[in-house]
Amino acid sequence: MPRALITGITGQDGAYLSQLLLEKGYEVFGLLRRSASAEVMGERLRWLGIQDAVRMIDGDLMDMSSIIRALQQVKPEEVYNLGAQSFVRTSWDQPLLTGHVTAIGAHNVIEAVRLTCPGARFYQASSSEMFGKIQEEMQSETTPFYPRSPYAVAKLYAHWITVNYRESFGMHASSGILFNHESPLRGIEFVTRKVTDGVARIKLGLAKELPMGNLEATRDWGHAKDYVRAMWLMLQQDTPDDYVVATGRTVSVREMCRVAFAAAGLDYRDHVTQDPRFMRPAEVDVLLGDPAKAKAKLGWEPKITLEEMIAEMVEADLARHRARLL
Ligand code: NDP
Ligand code: GDR
């Protein structure tokens, strides 16, 4: 049975990746940071019905000794570093914490892998946010980076340390430059889930308005279930590499709102308002990924469209709020 250690296992991607690896016959271990709110820990794993199938090990990305102990205990063949302070907006309010967790945390993990199990394959969760102020209309593995937030700067450090350890120490370390991916398990603060949750509350008469930030930004949105498959495929290759994972289609926040409200028979123009509180100090206006390399080398393609995903998310949020109304 292959063994995998996942940091960020309680997040959206950690949950779906755990599910995928369990289906493939892996023994799955997750690094779990201590929380005083124990009831919310593992909520996503519970949603997928796999909370008892994964094994948790106490640890924090900022405490390398805990990562070393986890690796010594698990002796994994594969390590997926998905843990991060991942909300871009928060990275302006907590820039140093974001650097400690998202940049140095990743360095802690790859260094701990080098020290304890250098033969293990390593995946780093890199981000399209690294392209920021885009330098090419369609962003690929060769497009220059231009980060626009403390989060993106931190991710760039983590990306380059992954490349550097691959080149310096011959490690099987890959970086997946993933564009936005969403699901019913997406955190409520991110724009798609905020909108589908808002649609559900408005539909059920729990709210009338949905205050939003910049509606003109466009993103290349895919489904998390498709994207965790790409992570796994990267670690199955003979040689490590970097891959853009995207759909090749970009859609505005406004259009995504239209699709989400329409899925519940509503018109977004009757409910969406603009609120400066949700604007960012620096915006990433457009992201559009070129997944050609992932398709050619990994045989990866997205299966779920934006419209299908948003409909699934609206349904899930309606069900959540209906259950709370009972
Ligand atoms: P989430 O925000 O849902 O999950 C983040 C995870 O990191 C959680 O499990 C969280 O634990 C954990 N974490 C945060 N701080 C620490 C810490 N100090 N020590 C240990 N664990 C910690 O992110 P996603 O699942 O959406 O994304 C997974 C990764 O992929 C992240 O690195 C993100 O930056 C990156 N990414 C995401 C994209 C997306 O569109 N979803 C696109 C590109 C990259 P807890 O539950 O305790 O808070
Ligand atoms: P992003 O995701 O910053 O792209 O990072 P988010 O969903 O937060 O924002 C996407 C775009 O929507 C605009 N927007 C709003 N965003 C939020 N959250 N709330 C609003 O009310 C709102 N109104 C408009 C934003 O300005 C932005 O342009 C996500 C995270 O998962 C990162 O961790 C990951 O690396 C990148 O995707 C790829």
Short mmCIF file of N, CA, C and O and ligand atoms in Angstrom, two decimals, residues 8-14 31 33 44 59-62 81-86 101 125-128 151 155 178-182 186 190, ligand 1:
data_model
loop_
_atom_site.label_atom_id
_atom_site.label_comp_id
_atom_site.label_asym_id
_atom_site.label_seq_id
_atom_site.Cartn_x
_atom_site.Cartn_y
_atom_site.Cartn_z
N GLY A 8 -2.40 20.43 4.89
CA GLY A 8 -3.61 21.10 4.40
C GLY A 8 -4.73 20.11 4.12
O GLY A 8 -5.61 20.36 3.29
N ILE A 9 -4.72 18.99 4.83
CA ILE A 9 -5.70 17.92 4.55
C ILE A 9 -7.13 18.35 4.89
O ILE A 9 -8.09 17.83 4.31
N THR A 10 -7.27 19.33 5.81
CA THR A 10 -8.63 19.75 6.17
C THR A 10 -9.20 20.79 5.20
O THR A 10 -10.36 21.18 5.32
N GLY A 11 -8.41 21.24 4.23
CA GLY A 11 -8.88 22.22 3.26
C GLY A 11 -9.65 21.56 2.12
O GLY A 11 -9.82 20.34 2.09
N GLN A 12 -10.10 22.41 1.20
CA GLN A 12 -10.87 21.89 0.05
C GLN A 12 -10.11 20.81 -0.72
O GLN A 12 -10.59 19.69 -0.94
N ASP A 13 -8.88 21.15 -1.13
CA ASP A 13 -8.13 20.21 -1.97
C ASP A 13 -7.67 18.99 -1.18
O ASP A 13 -7.63 17.88 -1.71
N GLY A 14 -7.32 19.22 0.10
CA GLY A 14 -6.89 18.11 0.94
C GLY A 14 -7.98 17.05 1.03
O GLY A 14 -7.70 15.84 0.98
N LEU A 31 -1.43 16.14 8.08
CA LEU A 31 -0.88 16.97 9.15
C LEU A 31 -2.02 17.86 9.64
O LEU A 31 -2.63 18.59 8.86
N ARG A 33 -3.28 20.78 12.34
CA ARG A 33 -2.83 21.74 13.36
C ARG A 33 -3.90 21.84 14.43
O ARG A 33 -5.10 21.75 14.17
N ARG A 44 -14.85 18.93 6.10
CA ARG A 44 -14.89 18.55 4.68
C ARG A 44 -14.70 17.03 4.50
O ARG A 44 -15.32 16.41 3.65
N GLY A 59 0.60 18.63 13.87
CA GLY A 59 1.75 19.35 13.35
C GLY A 59 1.33 20.68 12.77
O GLY A 59 0.14 20.93 12.54
N ASP A 60 2.32 21.53 12.56
CA ASP A 60 2.07 22.85 11.99
C ASP A 60 3.19 23.16 11.01
O ASP A 60 4.36 22.82 11.26
N LEU A 61 2.82 23.81 9.91
CA LEU A 61 3.83 24.12 8.89
C LEU A 61 4.94 25.01 9.42
O LEU A 61 6.05 25.02 8.88
N MET A 62 4.65 25.78 10.48
CA MET A 62 5.67 26.69 11.00
C MET A 62 6.59 26.00 12.01
O MET A 62 7.53 26.62 12.50
N ASN A 81 2.20 19.11 -0.42
CA ASN A 81 2.16 20.28 0.44
C ASN A 81 1.04 21.23 -0.01
O ASN A 81 1.24 22.11 -0.85
N LEU A 82 -0.14 21.03 0.57
CA LEU A 82 -1.30 21.86 0.23
C LEU A 82 -1.59 22.91 1.31
O LEU A 82 -2.42 23.78 1.11
N GLY A 83 -0.94 22.82 2.43
CA GLY A 83 -1.21 23.76 3.54
C GLY A 83 -0.75 25.16 3.17
O GLY A 83 0.31 25.34 2.57
N ALA A 84 -1.55 26.15 3.53
CA ALA A 84 -1.19 27.55 3.27
C ALA A 84 -2.20 28.48 3.93
O ALA A 84 -3.32 28.07 4.23
N GLN A 85 -1.80 29.73 4.15
CA GLN A 85 -2.77 30.80 4.36
C GLN A 85 -3.15 31.16 2.94
O GLN A 85 -2.41 31.83 2.23
N SER A 86 -4.34 30.73 2.49
CA SER A 86 -4.62 30.70 1.04
C SER A 86 -5.57 31.80 0.58
O SER A 86 -5.86 31.87 -0.61
N VAL A 101 3.77 30.94 6.79
CA VAL A 101 3.07 29.68 6.52
C VAL A 101 3.24 29.26 5.05
O VAL A 101 3.60 28.12 4.75
N ALA A 125 1.85 23.06 -3.97
CA ALA A 125 0.63 23.70 -4.48
C ALA A 125 0.93 25.14 -4.87
O ALA A 125 0.73 26.08 -4.10
N SER A 126 1.42 25.33 -6.09
CA SER A 126 1.67 26.69 -6.59
C SER A 126 0.39 27.25 -7.20
O SER A 126 -0.61 26.55 -7.34
N SER A 127 0.46 28.53 -7.58
CA SER A 127 -0.79 29.22 -7.90
C SER A 127 -0.67 30.15 -9.10
O SER A 127 0.35 30.81 -9.31
N SER A 128 -1.76 30.27 -9.84
CA SER A 128 -1.85 31.23 -10.95
C SER A 128 -1.70 32.66 -10.45
O SER A 128 -1.41 33.56 -11.24
N TYR A 151 0.37 37.16 -0.59
CA TYR A 151 0.13 35.73 -0.83
C TYR A 151 0.90 35.25 -2.06
O TYR A 151 1.60 34.23 -2.03
N LYS A 155 3.89 32.52 -2.43
CA LYS A 155 3.78 31.33 -3.29
C LYS A 155 4.95 31.26 -4.28
O LYS A 155 5.41 30.17 -4.65
N LEU A 178 -1.68 25.84 -10.30
CA LEU A 178 -3.10 25.62 -10.50
C LEU A 178 -3.87 26.94 -10.54
O LEU A 178 -3.63 27.83 -9.72
N PHE A 179 -4.76 27.04 -11.50
CA PHE A 179 -5.67 28.18 -11.57
C PHE A 179 -6.83 27.90 -10.61
O PHE A 179 -6.95 26.80 -10.06
N ASN A 180 -7.67 28.93 -10.41
CA ASN A 180 -8.74 28.82 -9.40
C ASN A 180 -9.56 27.55 -9.61
O ASN A 180 -10.00 27.26 -10.73
N HIS A 181 -9.78 26.84 -8.52
CA HIS A 181 -10.67 25.68 -8.60
C HIS A 181 -11.55 25.64 -7.36
O HIS A 181 -11.11 25.94 -6.26
N GLU A 182 -12.77 25.26 -7.58
CA GLU A 182 -13.85 25.47 -6.62
C GLU A 182 -14.64 24.18 -6.47
O GLU A 182 -14.41 23.20 -7.18
N ARG A 186 -15.53 24.50 -1.11
CA ARG A 186 -14.74 25.73 -1.14
C ARG A 186 -15.03 26.55 0.12
O ARG A 186 -16.18 26.61 0.58
N PHE A 190 -14.25 32.71 -0.38
CA PHE A 190 -13.85 32.82 -1.79
C PHE A 190 -15.07 33.16 -2.65
O PHE A 190 -16.20 32.79 -2.31
P1 NDP B 1 -7.78 25.89 1.89
O1 NDP B 1 -7.65 27.29 2.40
O2 NDP B 1 -9.15 25.27 1.77
O3 NDP B 1 -6.92 24.92 2.87
C1 NDP B 1 -5.72 25.33 3.43
C2 NDP B 1 -5.21 24.25 4.35
O4 NDP B 1 -3.97 24.67 4.94
C3 NDP B 1 -6.14 23.92 5.52
O5 NDP B 1 -6.13 22.52 5.75
C4 NDP B 1 -5.48 24.64 6.68
O6 NDP B 1 -5.76 24.07 7.94
C5 NDP B 1 -4.02 24.42 6.32
N1 NDP B 1 -3.12 25.30 7.06
C6 NDP B 1 -3.17 26.65 7.14
N2 NDP B 1 -2.19 27.10 7.95
C7 NDP B 1 -1.52 26.00 8.40
C8 NDP B 1 -0.42 25.81 9.28
N3 NDP B 1 0.20 26.84 9.86
N4 NDP B 1 0.01 24.55 9.51
C9 NDP B 1 -0.61 23.48 8.93
N5 NDP B 1 -1.65 23.61 8.09
C10 NDP B 1 -2.11 24.86 7.83
O7 NDP B 1 -7.01 25.80 0.51
P2 NDP B 1 -7.34 24.95 -0.82
O8 NDP B 1 -7.63 23.56 -0.44
O9 NDP B 1 -8.28 25.71 -1.67
O10 NDP B 1 -5.94 25.01 -1.57
C11 NDP B 1 -4.91 24.06 -1.30
C12 NDP B 1 -3.57 24.67 -1.65
O11 NDP B 1 -3.54 25.01 -3.03
C13 NDP B 1 -3.22 25.95 -0.90
O12 NDP B 1 -1.83 25.95 -0.71
C14 NDP B 1 -3.62 27.07 -1.87
O13 NDP B 1 -2.86 28.22 -1.62
C15 NDP B 1 -3.25 26.39 -3.18
N6 NDP B 1 -4.00 26.83 -4.35
C16 NDP B 1 -5.36 26.80 -4.31
C17 NDP B 1 -6.09 27.12 -5.44
C18 NDP B 1 -7.58 27.10 -5.44
O14 NDP B 1 -8.16 27.67 -6.36
N7 NDP B 1 -8.22 26.43 -4.51
C19 NDP B 1 -5.41 27.49 -6.70
C20 NDP B 1 -3.97 27.45 -6.61
C21 NDP B 1 -3.31 27.13 -5.47
P3 NDP B 1 -7.04 24.56 8.84
O15 NDP B 1 -8.22 23.79 8.32
O16 NDP B 1 -6.63 24.20 10.21
O17 NDP B 1 -7.21 26.04 8.62
#
